[in-house]
């Protein structure tokens, strides 16, 4: 069976802002004070001073009084212009620093911050690209295609509509342009004849990661639990090693199923088993003080330690802890994952390898032809998963119990930073090898 393959999309690095105009003590530096003093004299006064100085200094043999006047006048005018421009630059920088120093909520009346703009833009995109189709078999469908901006006529899919519904609920914008009830009805109409849901590329057989994604969205939208129980039980019964080995080996699939079933059927018998399989799939990373983390697979070969899948595992275990409680062993694995994420040696994080986006393929043999595979393409936005993991209640408790050390290396040990990208497959610091599924060359 082909393994999943991971590829990386480059993130646009965040450029650091301009250095402050002040010196180390918060006041103006010596060149800035000099320029301000020069501009305070007045541009005309500075120019006239240079004119008088050069007129007295230049020799009479230069070419007569006319030549001395010409050279002195040009020099004085240039000095006056330079002084005016320098003073204007200093004033503009001082005004900019004063504007950024105003704390939010002080009544400054400035433009909204970037987060509200992101929310408004996301909601506007959902509204602009929603698709309404009258299907002869399923009725009226309102939702989104698998990917936004598709060139072909967009027909709502289970994956796209479930993600769109989740996003709309996250944004909390119900202004009437999008109706959650219509999206819920569409997801029920997209249900396969035998129950469950699948992605567009997976055919007519239900798949656990898509079914759990849809069930989680329906539960968040307020669908009664009795309507979800039967579908959740069917999903859990089909998600075994015998029936879906590729899915049970995938960290992404197991965490997706666990999160969805925790919302749709929090009392399900399969939840403790899925959590145990997730904990057992953790690996020890010698590059980060042997902390446990996760690769893209839960079985051998695990692949290199992966920030994305570690964050997904931490989020799933955090949610399971709130619903099911947790033992000391499960809590230790979850907290190790948090510490592993926090131990990234790239302190500025402007172009951090831990934040690189990933593309993942979930491959399964086709039921009608085992020699061929169905492929689910997943594009991960890594930074959001890490933020979700590190802003969870458990992660904040871990950070609060651990002394933050900013000097050199890992934040809780102060040790020199190491590669952290090594794995059991042979890649590691100084080897220059590339592990299967990892596009990063270590060393």
XYZ file of C-alpha atoms in Angstrom:
443
model
C 0.000 0.000 0.000
C 1.348 3.382 -0.902
C 2.196 5.618 1.983
C 0.843 9.118 2.327
C 3.040 11.772 0.875
C 3.638 15.150 2.353
C 4.803 18.186 0.421
C 5.439 21.688 1.609
C 4.101 24.967 0.308
C 6.293 27.947 1.183
C 4.919 30.436 3.639
C 5.422 34.072 2.915
C 7.887 35.176 5.611
C 6.808 37.917 7.947
C 9.248 40.760 7.618
C 10.285 42.461 10.837
C 9.088 46.027 11.261
C 11.371 49.065 10.997
C 13.618 49.717 14.001
C 12.352 52.347 16.410
C 13.582 55.883 15.993
C 14.670 56.108 19.623
C 17.892 54.921 21.134
C 18.315 52.179 23.715
C 17.047 54.393 26.506
C 13.806 55.184 24.691
C 14.889 58.748 23.826
C 16.081 60.161 20.531
C 19.480 59.056 19.289
C 22.324 61.548 18.743
C 21.900 61.842 14.920
C 18.165 62.348 15.334
C 18.704 65.095 17.925
C 21.221 66.818 15.639
C 18.850 66.742 12.673
C 16.025 68.078 14.819
C 18.279 70.883 16.085
C 19.353 71.706 12.537
C 15.753 71.788 11.326
C 14.799 73.957 14.298
C 17.137 76.684 13.155
C 15.040 77.072 10.062
C 15.826 75.970 6.560
C 16.519 79.484 5.323
C 18.831 80.221 8.238
C 20.835 77.072 7.578
C 21.101 77.866 3.893
C 22.125 81.467 4.551
C 24.778 80.309 7.027
C 26.326 77.987 4.458
C 26.204 80.761 1.843
C 28.053 83.241 4.114
C 30.605 80.625 5.153
C 31.496 79.638 1.594
C 31.505 83.228 0.349
C 34.131 84.162 2.942
C 36.108 80.954 2.390
C 36.295 80.789 -1.398
C 39.359 82.537 -2.901
C 38.990 85.576 -5.128
C 40.881 83.786 -7.907
C 37.902 81.430 -8.407
C 36.592 83.594 -11.200
C 35.407 86.854 -9.746
C 32.566 87.840 -7.467
C 29.945 86.271 -9.771
C 31.473 82.800 -9.482
C 31.718 83.061 -5.684
C 28.065 84.149 -5.484
C 27.001 81.278 -7.747
C 28.849 78.527 -5.838
C 27.752 79.876 -2.454
C 24.116 80.262 -3.539
C 23.886 76.731 -4.938
C 25.484 75.275 -1.801
C 23.226 77.296 0.481
C 20.068 76.272 -1.414
C 21.080 72.597 -1.292
C 21.722 72.803 2.428
C 18.368 74.481 3.051
C 16.540 71.789 1.065
C 18.381 68.956 2.850
C 17.594 70.472 6.248
C 13.891 70.805 5.371
C 13.637 67.211 4.153
C 15.481 65.835 7.200
C 13.285 67.766 9.614
C 10.132 66.595 7.813
C 11.315 62.972 8.008
C 12.001 63.231 11.744
C 8.557 64.757 12.375
C 6.834 62.049 10.314
C 8.609 59.238 12.164
C 7.814 60.797 15.525
C 4.140 61.089 14.583
C 4.052 57.441 13.442
C 5.614 56.250 16.702
C 3.063 58.242 18.691
C 0.178 56.674 16.747
C 1.383 53.107 17.295
C 1.915 53.764 20.992
C -1.797 54.393 21.551
C -3.301 51.311 23.162
C -6.453 49.758 21.676
C -9.611 51.034 23.279
C -8.163 54.491 24.067
C -10.623 56.173 21.741
C -8.070 56.770 19.022
C -10.717 56.083 16.405
C -8.308 54.271 14.051
C -9.113 51.562 11.544
C -10.017 48.090 12.871
C -7.212 45.618 13.438
C -6.326 42.792 11.051
C -8.410 40.081 12.783
C -11.824 41.712 12.161
C -10.750 42.348 8.578
C -9.853 38.664 8.168
C -13.229 37.625 9.588
C -15.135 40.005 7.325
C -13.130 38.911 4.280
C -13.677 35.218 5.044
C -17.405 35.694 5.454
C -17.563 37.770 2.271
C -15.804 34.984 0.376
C -18.259 32.403 1.692
C -21.204 34.543 0.620
C -19.719 35.267 -2.808
C -18.913 31.645 -3.627
C -21.890 29.806 -2.149
C -23.530 27.568 -4.742
C -27.243 26.783 -5.045
C -28.102 23.808 -7.281
C -31.408 22.062 -7.917
C -30.454 18.397 -8.070
C -33.105 16.120 -9.648
C -32.352 13.332 -7.136
C -31.378 15.171 -3.962
C -33.375 18.372 -4.243
C -32.124 21.876 -3.572
C -28.451 21.945 -2.501
C -26.886 25.027 -0.911
C -23.202 24.943 -0.011
C -19.692 24.974 -1.393
C -17.569 22.811 -3.661
C -14.506 20.948 -2.441
C -12.263 23.923 -3.297
C -13.215 27.572 -3.615
C -12.755 29.224 -6.978
C -13.186 26.145 -9.150
C -13.520 26.929 -12.840
C -16.183 24.313 -13.543
C -19.770 24.829 -12.354
C -19.600 24.341 -8.601
C -21.807 21.680 -7.065
C -21.900 21.536 -3.260
C -19.918 18.687 -1.741
C -19.937 17.171 1.726
C -16.420 18.345 2.600
C -16.799 21.887 1.279
C -20.221 22.442 2.826
C -19.157 21.011 6.197
C -16.107 23.267 6.335
C -18.194 26.234 5.212
C -20.767 25.602 7.933
C -18.043 25.268 10.562
C -16.400 28.483 9.392
C -19.673 30.384 9.456
C -20.341 29.186 13.003
C -16.816 30.197 14.034
C -17.295 33.679 12.587
C -20.687 34.067 14.260
C -22.032 36.149 11.356
C -25.671 35.264 10.733
C -26.893 38.339 8.873
C -29.329 36.451 6.644
C -27.136 36.083 3.592
C -26.255 32.535 4.665
C -28.802 30.370 6.458
C -27.402 27.587 8.659
C -30.622 25.622 8.259
C -30.192 25.367 4.497
C -26.617 24.154 4.919
C -27.729 21.524 7.435
C -30.448 20.301 5.063
C -27.913 20.110 2.235
C -25.548 17.945 4.280
C -28.376 15.523 5.053
C -29.306 15.397 1.358
C -25.690 14.635 0.451
C -25.692 11.596 2.721
C -24.933 8.393 0.827
C -27.753 5.846 0.310
C -26.246 3.417 2.831
C -25.422 6.165 5.332
C -22.328 8.229 5.915
C -20.527 10.748 3.716
C -17.506 10.744 1.431
C -15.422 13.249 -0.487
C -15.896 13.833 -4.187
C -12.786 11.801 -5.051
C -13.738 8.860 -2.822
C -16.737 7.526 -4.699
C -19.933 6.159 -3.179
C -18.408 4.440 -0.148
C -18.568 6.361 3.178
C -15.249 7.358 4.684
C -14.763 7.934 8.411
C -12.858 11.231 8.232
C -15.518 12.862 6.039
C -18.408 11.354 8.018
C -16.929 12.563 11.306
C -16.292 16.021 9.809
C -19.934 16.312 8.708
C -21.275 14.951 11.991
C -19.178 17.423 13.950
C -20.516 20.315 11.851
C -24.114 19.116 12.261
C -23.658 18.781 16.025
C -22.280 22.332 16.242
C -25.248 23.584 14.232
C -27.639 22.190 16.827
C -28.886 18.981 15.207
C -30.431 16.806 17.964
C -28.136 14.003 19.190
C -30.717 11.305 18.421
C -30.425 12.137 14.718
C -26.647 11.770 14.851
C -26.281 8.672 17.012
C -27.012 6.129 14.299
C -24.590 7.718 11.844
C -21.908 8.043 14.508
C -22.255 4.372 15.476
C -22.034 3.295 11.841
C -18.898 5.399 11.381
C -17.250 3.937 14.488
C -18.061 0.346 13.513
C -16.468 0.784 10.087
C -13.344 2.482 11.427
C -11.317 -0.584 12.374
C -7.953 -1.937 11.262
C -9.635 -4.769 9.433
C -11.977 -2.509 7.433
C -9.868 0.641 7.083
C -6.199 -0.005 7.728
C -5.005 3.086 5.836
C -7.267 5.333 7.892
C -6.253 3.824 11.226
C -2.589 4.358 10.356
C -3.090 8.044 9.522
C -2.677 10.652 12.278
C -4.824 13.105 10.345
C -7.680 10.637 9.860
C -7.691 9.361 13.455
C -7.641 12.866 14.954
C -10.403 14.011 12.580
C -12.623 11.059 13.500
C -11.921 11.535 17.203
C -12.799 15.246 17.149
C -15.983 14.713 15.133
C -17.312 11.823 17.212
C -16.574 13.661 20.441
C -19.069 16.297 19.309
C -21.636 14.043 17.678
C -21.597 11.075 20.082
C -19.599 11.928 23.226
C -20.716 8.692 24.903
C -19.529 6.383 22.127
C -17.607 3.230 23.030
C -15.028 3.770 20.282
C -13.696 7.055 21.662
C -11.403 5.606 24.365
C -9.953 3.137 21.846
C -9.240 5.864 19.312
C -7.577 7.982 21.956
C -5.434 5.049 23.057
C -4.358 4.399 19.475
C -3.416 8.066 19.131
C -1.331 8.051 22.307
C 0.372 4.783 21.330
C 1.335 6.340 17.972
C 3.476 9.067 19.559
C 7.228 8.952 18.957
C 10.175 10.199 20.990
C 12.180 12.952 19.297
C 15.891 12.891 20.262
C 16.291 16.267 18.594
C 14.087 17.912 21.239
C 15.052 16.243 24.494
C 13.205 13.009 23.681
C 9.802 14.661 24.024
C 6.924 12.731 22.535
C 5.364 14.070 19.363
C 3.600 12.726 16.287
C 4.440 12.036 12.666
C 2.008 11.632 9.808
C 1.598 7.907 10.598
C 0.654 6.189 13.841
C 2.403 2.945 12.841
C 5.886 2.182 11.579
C 7.323 3.971 9.718
C 6.034 6.994 11.625
C 7.821 9.507 9.455
C 9.711 12.509 10.828
C 8.348 14.477 13.801
C 5.731 16.786 12.350
C 4.503 20.043 13.956
C 1.207 19.861 12.051
C 0.274 16.359 13.187
C 1.565 17.003 16.694
C -0.746 20.008 16.899
C -3.664 17.956 15.562
C -3.001 15.276 18.182
C -2.779 17.844 20.986
C -6.095 19.424 19.944
C -7.825 16.028 19.782
C -6.428 14.902 23.148
C -7.362 18.214 24.745
C -10.952 17.873 23.562
C -11.081 14.244 24.652
C -9.819 15.222 28.105
C -12.690 17.674 28.534
C -15.286 15.090 27.496
C -13.859 11.813 28.800
C -11.346 12.855 31.422
C -7.810 11.528 31.122
C -5.348 9.269 32.874
C -1.867 10.267 33.965
C -0.316 8.555 30.945
C -2.563 10.305 28.449
C -1.983 13.639 30.135
C 1.796 13.125 30.016
C 1.670 12.407 26.267
C -0.488 15.465 25.607
C 1.768 17.729 27.677
C 4.851 16.345 25.944
C 3.268 17.320 22.631
C 2.703 20.862 23.902
C 6.294 21.151 25.125
C 7.558 19.790 21.821
C 5.677 22.500 19.940
C 6.991 25.171 22.274
C 10.568 23.947 21.904
C 10.991 25.162 18.335
C 14.539 26.609 18.210
C 13.654 29.271 15.623
C 12.961 32.122 18.044
C 11.808 34.868 15.628
C 9.487 32.450 13.700
C 9.485 34.754 10.666
C 10.364 31.857 8.348
C 10.010 28.982 10.802
C 10.062 25.464 9.355
C 7.514 24.396 11.985
C 4.948 26.705 10.354
C 5.308 25.461 6.791
C 2.044 24.442 5.137
C 1.629 20.811 4.139
C -0.209 18.888 1.452
C -1.250 15.378 2.380
C -2.694 12.495 0.399
C -4.847 9.847 2.065
C -4.706 6.778 -0.192
C -6.959 3.731 0.012
C -7.437 0.785 -2.356
C -10.606 1.122 -4.392
C -13.311 -1.373 -3.386
C -14.015 -2.327 -7.021
C -10.340 -2.554 -8.045
C -7.797 -3.040 -5.196
C -4.926 -2.468 -7.632
C -6.002 1.165 -7.963
C -6.273 3.771 -5.237
C -8.673 6.528 -4.342
C -6.925 9.676 -3.142
C -8.132 12.398 -0.811
C -6.025 15.555 -1.160
C -5.774 17.578 2.047
C -4.185 21.013 2.236
C -3.192 21.918 5.795
C -2.768 25.450 7.128
C -0.150 24.555 9.728
C -0.033 27.846 11.630
C -3.714 27.684 12.577
C -3.351 24.176 13.974
C -0.384 25.200 16.109
C -2.256 28.249 17.378
C -5.254 26.063 18.273
C -3.010 23.650 20.132
C -1.048 26.287 22.052
C -4.114 28.343 23.000
C -5.923 25.370 24.514
C -6.507 25.363 28.232
C -4.140 22.456 28.803
C -1.349 24.102 26.815
C -1.666 27.313 28.823
C -1.403 25.298 32.039
C 1.744 23.578 30.747
C 3.318 26.914 29.819
C 2.360 28.390 33.179
C 4.052 25.569 35.100
C 7.274 25.815 33.123
C 9.826 28.596 33.484
C 10.267 30.446 30.224
C 13.923 30.872 29.417
C 14.603 33.174 26.483
C 18.362 32.856 26.354
C 19.743 30.546 23.654
C 18.085 27.214 22.627
C 15.041 25.482 23.943
C 12.754 27.660 26.004
C 12.489 25.362 29.008
C 16.039 23.956 29.093
C 18.230 26.714 27.700
C 20.151 24.073 25.755
C 21.622 24.858 22.350
C 19.041 24.432 19.606
C 19.204 21.224 17.632
C 17.745 20.128 14.364
C 14.484 18.744 15.685
C 13.594 17.376 12.266
C 15.240 13.970 12.673
C 13.276 10.739 12.736
C 13.626 7.018 13.157
C 13.970 6.640 9.434
C 17.553 7.852 9.279
C 17.314 11.605 8.947
C 18.833 13.678 11.696
C 21.262 16.423 12.521
C 24.242 16.375 10.256
C 23.105 13.495 8.082
C 21.768 15.549 5.194
C 19.201 12.791 4.632
C 15.578 13.267 3.779
C 13.082 11.045 5.570
C 10.117 9.571 3.665
C 7.292 12.071 3.620
C 9.502 14.988 4.720
C 10.756 17.645 2.346
C 13.236 19.094 4.829
C 16.914 18.198 4.559
C 18.477 18.126 8.007
C 21.982 19.244 8.879
